[in-house]
Coordinates of C-alpha atoms and ligand atoms in Angstrom, one line a residue:
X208 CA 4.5 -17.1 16.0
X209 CA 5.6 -14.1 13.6
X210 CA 4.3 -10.8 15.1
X211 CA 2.5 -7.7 13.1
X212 CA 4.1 -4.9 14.6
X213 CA 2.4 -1.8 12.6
X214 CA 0.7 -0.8 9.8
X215 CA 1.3 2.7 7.0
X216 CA -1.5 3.7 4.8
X217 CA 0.4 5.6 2.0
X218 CA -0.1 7.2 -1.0
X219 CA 1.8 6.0 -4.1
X220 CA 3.0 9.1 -6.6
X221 CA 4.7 7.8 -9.4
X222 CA 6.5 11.4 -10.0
X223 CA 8.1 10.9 -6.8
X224 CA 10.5 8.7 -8.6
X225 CA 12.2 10.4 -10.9
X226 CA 12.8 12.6 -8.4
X227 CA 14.6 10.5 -6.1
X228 CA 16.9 9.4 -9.1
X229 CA 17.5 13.3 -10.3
X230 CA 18.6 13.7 -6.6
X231 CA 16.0 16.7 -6.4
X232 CA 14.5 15.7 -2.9
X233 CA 15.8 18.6 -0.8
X234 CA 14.8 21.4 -3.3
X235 CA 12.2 23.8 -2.1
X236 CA 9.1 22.6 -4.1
X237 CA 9.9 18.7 -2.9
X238 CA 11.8 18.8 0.3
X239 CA 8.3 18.4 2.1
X240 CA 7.2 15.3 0.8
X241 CA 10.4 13.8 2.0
X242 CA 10.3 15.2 4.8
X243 CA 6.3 13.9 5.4
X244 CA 7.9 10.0 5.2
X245 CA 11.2 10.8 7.9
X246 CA 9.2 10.2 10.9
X247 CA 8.4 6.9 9.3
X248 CA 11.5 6.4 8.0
X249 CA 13.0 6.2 11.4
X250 CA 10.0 4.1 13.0
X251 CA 11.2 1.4 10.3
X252 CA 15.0 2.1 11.1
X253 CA 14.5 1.3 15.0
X254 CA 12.1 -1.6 14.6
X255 CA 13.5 -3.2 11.9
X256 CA 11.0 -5.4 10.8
X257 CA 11.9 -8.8 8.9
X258 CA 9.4 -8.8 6.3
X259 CA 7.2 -6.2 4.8
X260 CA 3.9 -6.9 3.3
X261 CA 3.0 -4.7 0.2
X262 CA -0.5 -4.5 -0.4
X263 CA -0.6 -2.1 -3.5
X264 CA -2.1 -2.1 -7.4
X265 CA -0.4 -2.9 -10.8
X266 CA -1.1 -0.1 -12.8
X267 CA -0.2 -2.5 -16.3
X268 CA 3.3 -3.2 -16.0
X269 CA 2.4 -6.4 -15.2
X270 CA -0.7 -7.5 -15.3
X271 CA -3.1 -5.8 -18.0
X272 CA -6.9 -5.4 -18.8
X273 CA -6.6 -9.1 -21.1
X274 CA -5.8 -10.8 -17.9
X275 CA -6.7 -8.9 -14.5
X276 CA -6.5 -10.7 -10.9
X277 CA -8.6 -9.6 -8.5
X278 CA -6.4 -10.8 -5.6
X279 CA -2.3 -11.6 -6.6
X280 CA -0.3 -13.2 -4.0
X281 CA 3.8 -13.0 -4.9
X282 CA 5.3 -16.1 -4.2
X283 CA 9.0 -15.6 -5.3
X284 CA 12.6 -15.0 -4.5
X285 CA 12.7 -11.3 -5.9
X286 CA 10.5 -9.3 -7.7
X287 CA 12.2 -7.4 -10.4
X288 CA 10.9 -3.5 -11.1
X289 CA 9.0 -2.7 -14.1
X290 CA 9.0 -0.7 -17.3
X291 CA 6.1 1.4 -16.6
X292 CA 7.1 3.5 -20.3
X293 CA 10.2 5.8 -19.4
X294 CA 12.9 2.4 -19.0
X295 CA 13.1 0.6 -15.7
X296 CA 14.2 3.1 -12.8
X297 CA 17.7 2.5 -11.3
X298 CA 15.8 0.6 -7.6
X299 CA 17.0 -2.4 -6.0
X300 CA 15.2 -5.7 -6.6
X301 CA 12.9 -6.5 -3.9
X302 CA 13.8 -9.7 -2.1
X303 CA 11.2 -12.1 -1.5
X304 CA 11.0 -14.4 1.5
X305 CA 9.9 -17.7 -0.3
X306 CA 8.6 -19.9 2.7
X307 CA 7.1 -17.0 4.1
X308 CA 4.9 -16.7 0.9
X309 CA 3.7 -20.0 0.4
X310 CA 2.8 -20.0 3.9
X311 CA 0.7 -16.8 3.2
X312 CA -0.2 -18.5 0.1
X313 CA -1.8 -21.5 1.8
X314 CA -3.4 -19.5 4.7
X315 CA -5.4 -17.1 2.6
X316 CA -6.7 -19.9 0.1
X317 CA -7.4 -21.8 3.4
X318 CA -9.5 -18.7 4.6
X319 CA -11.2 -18.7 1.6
X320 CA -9.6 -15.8 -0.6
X321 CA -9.4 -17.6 -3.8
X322 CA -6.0 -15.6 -5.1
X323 CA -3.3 -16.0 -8.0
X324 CA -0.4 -17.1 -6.8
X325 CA 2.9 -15.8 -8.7
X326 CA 6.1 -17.2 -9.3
X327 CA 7.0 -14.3 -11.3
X328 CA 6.2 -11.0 -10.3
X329 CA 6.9 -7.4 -11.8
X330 CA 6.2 -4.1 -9.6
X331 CA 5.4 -1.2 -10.8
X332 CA 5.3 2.9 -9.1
X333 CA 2.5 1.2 -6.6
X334 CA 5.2 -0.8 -4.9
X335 CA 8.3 0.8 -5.6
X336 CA 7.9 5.0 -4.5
X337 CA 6.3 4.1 -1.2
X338 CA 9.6 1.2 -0.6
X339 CA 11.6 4.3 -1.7
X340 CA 10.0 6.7 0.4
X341 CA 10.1 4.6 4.0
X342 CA 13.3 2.5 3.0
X343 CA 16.0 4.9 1.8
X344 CA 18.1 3.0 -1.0
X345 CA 18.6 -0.4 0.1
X346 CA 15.2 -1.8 0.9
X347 CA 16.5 -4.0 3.9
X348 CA 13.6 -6.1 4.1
X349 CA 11.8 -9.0 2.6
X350 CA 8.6 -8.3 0.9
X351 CA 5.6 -9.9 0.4
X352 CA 3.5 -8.3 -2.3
X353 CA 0.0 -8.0 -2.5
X354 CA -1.2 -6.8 -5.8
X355 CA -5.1 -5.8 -5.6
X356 CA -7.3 -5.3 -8.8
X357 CA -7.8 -1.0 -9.0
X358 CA -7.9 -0.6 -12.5
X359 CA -11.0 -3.3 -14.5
X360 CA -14.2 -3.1 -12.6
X361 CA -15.8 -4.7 -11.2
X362 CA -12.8 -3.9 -8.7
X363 CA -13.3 -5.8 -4.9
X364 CA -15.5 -4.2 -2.3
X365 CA -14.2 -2.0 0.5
X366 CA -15.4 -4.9 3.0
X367 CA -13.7 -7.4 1.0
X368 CA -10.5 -5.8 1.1
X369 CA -10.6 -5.0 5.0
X370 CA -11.4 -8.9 5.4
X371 CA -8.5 -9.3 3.2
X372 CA -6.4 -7.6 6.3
X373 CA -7.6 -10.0 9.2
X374 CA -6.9 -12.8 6.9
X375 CA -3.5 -11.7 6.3
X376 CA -3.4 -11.1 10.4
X377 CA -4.2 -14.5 10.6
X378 CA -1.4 -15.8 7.7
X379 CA 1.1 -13.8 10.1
X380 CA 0.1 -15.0 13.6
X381 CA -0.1 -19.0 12.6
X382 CA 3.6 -18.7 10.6
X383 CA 6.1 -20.6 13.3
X384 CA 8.5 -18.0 13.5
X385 CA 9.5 -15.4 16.0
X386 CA 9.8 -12.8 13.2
X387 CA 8.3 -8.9 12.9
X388 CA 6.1 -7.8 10.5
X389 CA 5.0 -4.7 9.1
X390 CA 1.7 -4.3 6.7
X391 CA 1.6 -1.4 3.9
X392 CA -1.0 -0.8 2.0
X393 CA -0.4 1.4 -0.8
X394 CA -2.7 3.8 -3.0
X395 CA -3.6 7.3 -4.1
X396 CA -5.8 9.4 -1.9
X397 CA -8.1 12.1 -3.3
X398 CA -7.8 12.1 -7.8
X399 CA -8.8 11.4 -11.0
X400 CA -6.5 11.3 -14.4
X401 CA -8.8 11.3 -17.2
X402 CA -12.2 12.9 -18.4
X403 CA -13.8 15.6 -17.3
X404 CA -12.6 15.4 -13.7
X405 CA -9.5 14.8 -14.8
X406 CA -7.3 16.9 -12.0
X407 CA -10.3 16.7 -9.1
X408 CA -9.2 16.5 -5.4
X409 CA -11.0 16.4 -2.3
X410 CA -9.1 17.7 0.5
X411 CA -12.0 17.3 3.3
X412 CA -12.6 13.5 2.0
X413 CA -8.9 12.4 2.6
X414 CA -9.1 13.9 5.8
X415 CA -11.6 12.1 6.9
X416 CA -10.0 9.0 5.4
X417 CA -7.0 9.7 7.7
X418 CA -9.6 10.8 10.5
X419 CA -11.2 6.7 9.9
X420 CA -8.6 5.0 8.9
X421 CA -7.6 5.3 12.4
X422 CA -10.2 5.4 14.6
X423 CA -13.2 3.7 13.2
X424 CA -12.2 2.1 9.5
X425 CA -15.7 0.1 9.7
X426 CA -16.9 3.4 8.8
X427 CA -14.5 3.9 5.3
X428 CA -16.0 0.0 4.5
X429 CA -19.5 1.2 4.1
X430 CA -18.4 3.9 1.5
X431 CA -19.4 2.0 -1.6
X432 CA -17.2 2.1 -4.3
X433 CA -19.0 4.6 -6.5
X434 CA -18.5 7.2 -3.0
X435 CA -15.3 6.9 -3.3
X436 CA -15.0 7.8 -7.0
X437 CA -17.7 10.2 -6.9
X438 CA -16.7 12.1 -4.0
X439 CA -12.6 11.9 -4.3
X440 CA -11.9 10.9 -8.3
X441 CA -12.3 7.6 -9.8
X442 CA -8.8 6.9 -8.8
X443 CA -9.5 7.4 -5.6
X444 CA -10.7 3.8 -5.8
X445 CA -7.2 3.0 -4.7
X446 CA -7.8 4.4 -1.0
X447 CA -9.8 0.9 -0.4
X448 CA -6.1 -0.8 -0.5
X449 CA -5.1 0.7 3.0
X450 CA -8.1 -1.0 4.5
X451 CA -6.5 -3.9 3.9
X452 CA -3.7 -3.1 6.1
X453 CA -6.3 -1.8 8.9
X454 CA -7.5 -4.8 8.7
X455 CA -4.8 -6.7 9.5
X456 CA -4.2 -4.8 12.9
X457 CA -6.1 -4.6 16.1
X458 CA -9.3 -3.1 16.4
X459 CA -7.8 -0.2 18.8
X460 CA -4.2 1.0 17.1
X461 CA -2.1 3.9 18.3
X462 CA -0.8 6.6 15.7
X463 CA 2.6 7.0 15.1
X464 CA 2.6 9.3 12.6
X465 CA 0.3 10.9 10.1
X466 CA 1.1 13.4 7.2
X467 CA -0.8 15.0 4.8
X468 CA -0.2 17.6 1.9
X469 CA -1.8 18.9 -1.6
X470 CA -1.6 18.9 -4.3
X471 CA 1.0 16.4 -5.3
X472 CA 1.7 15.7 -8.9
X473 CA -2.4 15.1 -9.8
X474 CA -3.0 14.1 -6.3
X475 CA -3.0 14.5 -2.0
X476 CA 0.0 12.7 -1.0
X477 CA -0.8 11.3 2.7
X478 CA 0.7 8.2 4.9
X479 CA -0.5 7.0 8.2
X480 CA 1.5 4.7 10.6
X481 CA -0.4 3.1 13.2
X482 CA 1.2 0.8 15.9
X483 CA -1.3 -2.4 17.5
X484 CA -1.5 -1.0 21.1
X485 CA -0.7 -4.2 22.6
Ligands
DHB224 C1 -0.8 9.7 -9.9 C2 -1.2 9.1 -8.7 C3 -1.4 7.7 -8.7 O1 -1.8 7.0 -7.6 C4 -1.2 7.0 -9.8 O2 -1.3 5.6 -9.7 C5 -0.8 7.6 -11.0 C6 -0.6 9.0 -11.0 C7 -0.5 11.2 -9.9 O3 -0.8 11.9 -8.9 O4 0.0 11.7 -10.9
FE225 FE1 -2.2 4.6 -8.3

């Protein structure tokens, strides 16, 4: 059986990117951030797991408020970046892992998640700055994406996506391989981008989201939605994504790594990487 090796919570700042391509990483101002993901970085480097699973939103480069899956499933050979307004950024195209898909594909509707399954499959800053930040330049993995409705409410409940997680556990443990996986679930901690709160962070609720996230994510499922947006921005919403990963690994995890700084761009950037004790 394929084997879930780990799990990183991350935050997903599209401004990152055009600061990888400017090559402005090591200045003063952005040289932390960077250096936030190394530890992780390296984690990936030694393990070298085969496929990655990339829970994350689509934030309208593909999908769009006329058409908006709750749950999308990627079920193709690559998955091509987006336009997201300023041209497509210069980032390799994600490989898919076909078989591995419709496996996944078949497991989840068998377990009851009702999901879109896509042949064709654009990603957006959700997917692309966190493979940027914890794969370097060449993205040596096959993906899996995961694309999670964040942006038309109704939006899924913080229990459904953490259910989501054991029943991607269970897509991984019944696939007949002996290959390593790694679950990332992607999304903006503590902001808001519009209104009055436009510019709101909450520095003590995303550090109790790392706090739970760890130890006791039952916890961060019984936040209800309009918690999270009240007390850490309406965008904040996106936090509910990294249950998903939780869910997919044991209840007891060991933490790797954890980093945590803010503001970035409108935002806290933070990433967790948690390893199943076993
Ligand atoms: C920002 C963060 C996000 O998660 C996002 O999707 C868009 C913008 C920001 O901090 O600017
Ligand atoms: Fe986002």
């Amino acid at each position: 059986m394929a084997r879930l090796i780990g799990g990183i919570g991350t935050s997903h700042i599209p401004s990152l990117g055009p600061v990888i391509d400017r090559k402005l990483t090591q200045t003063p101002e952005w040289k932390p951030v960077f250096d936030g993901y190394l530890p992780a970085r390296a984690w990936l480097a030694e393990k070298r797991p085969d496929i990655a699973i990339v829970i994350y939103n689509d934030h309208g480069a593909d999908f769009f408020l006329d058409k908006m899956p709750t749950f999308a499933v990627g079920a193709a050979a690559e998955y091509p970046p987006g336009d997201e307004g300023w041209g497509v950024r210069p980032v390799p195209t994600a490989r898919g892992d076909v078989d591995f898909s419709w496996h996944a594909v078949n497991s989840l509707i068998d377990d009851e998640f009702d999901i879109t399954i896509c042949q064709e499959l654009t990603v957006d800053h959700g997917f692309i700055v966190p493979m940027d930040l914890l794969f370097a330049s060449d993205w040596p993995v096959r993906v899996l994406p995961i694309a999670i409705n964040m942006i038309q409410h109704p939006v899924p409940t913080p229990l459904r996506c953490y259910k989501l997680g054991h029943a991607i556990r269970r897509a991984v443990e019944s696939y007949p391989t002996d290959e390593t996986v790694v679950v990332v679930g992607t999304g903006g901690m503590s902001h808001q981008l519009h209104g009055e709160r436009a510019g709101f962070l909450s520095q003590g609720f995303d550090e109790m989201f790392l706090d739970k996230i760890e130890s006791d994510p039952e916890a961060l499922t019984k936040i209800t939605r309009n918690q999270y947006m009240e007390w850490a921005g309406a965008e904040a919403i996106e936090l509910i994504m990294w249950l998903s990963m939780r869910g997919a690994l044991d209840a007891r995890v060991r933490r790797v790594h954890r980093y945590y700084q803010m503001p970035v761009s409108l935002t806290g950037a933070g990433l967790v990487l948690l390893e199943n004790e076993n």
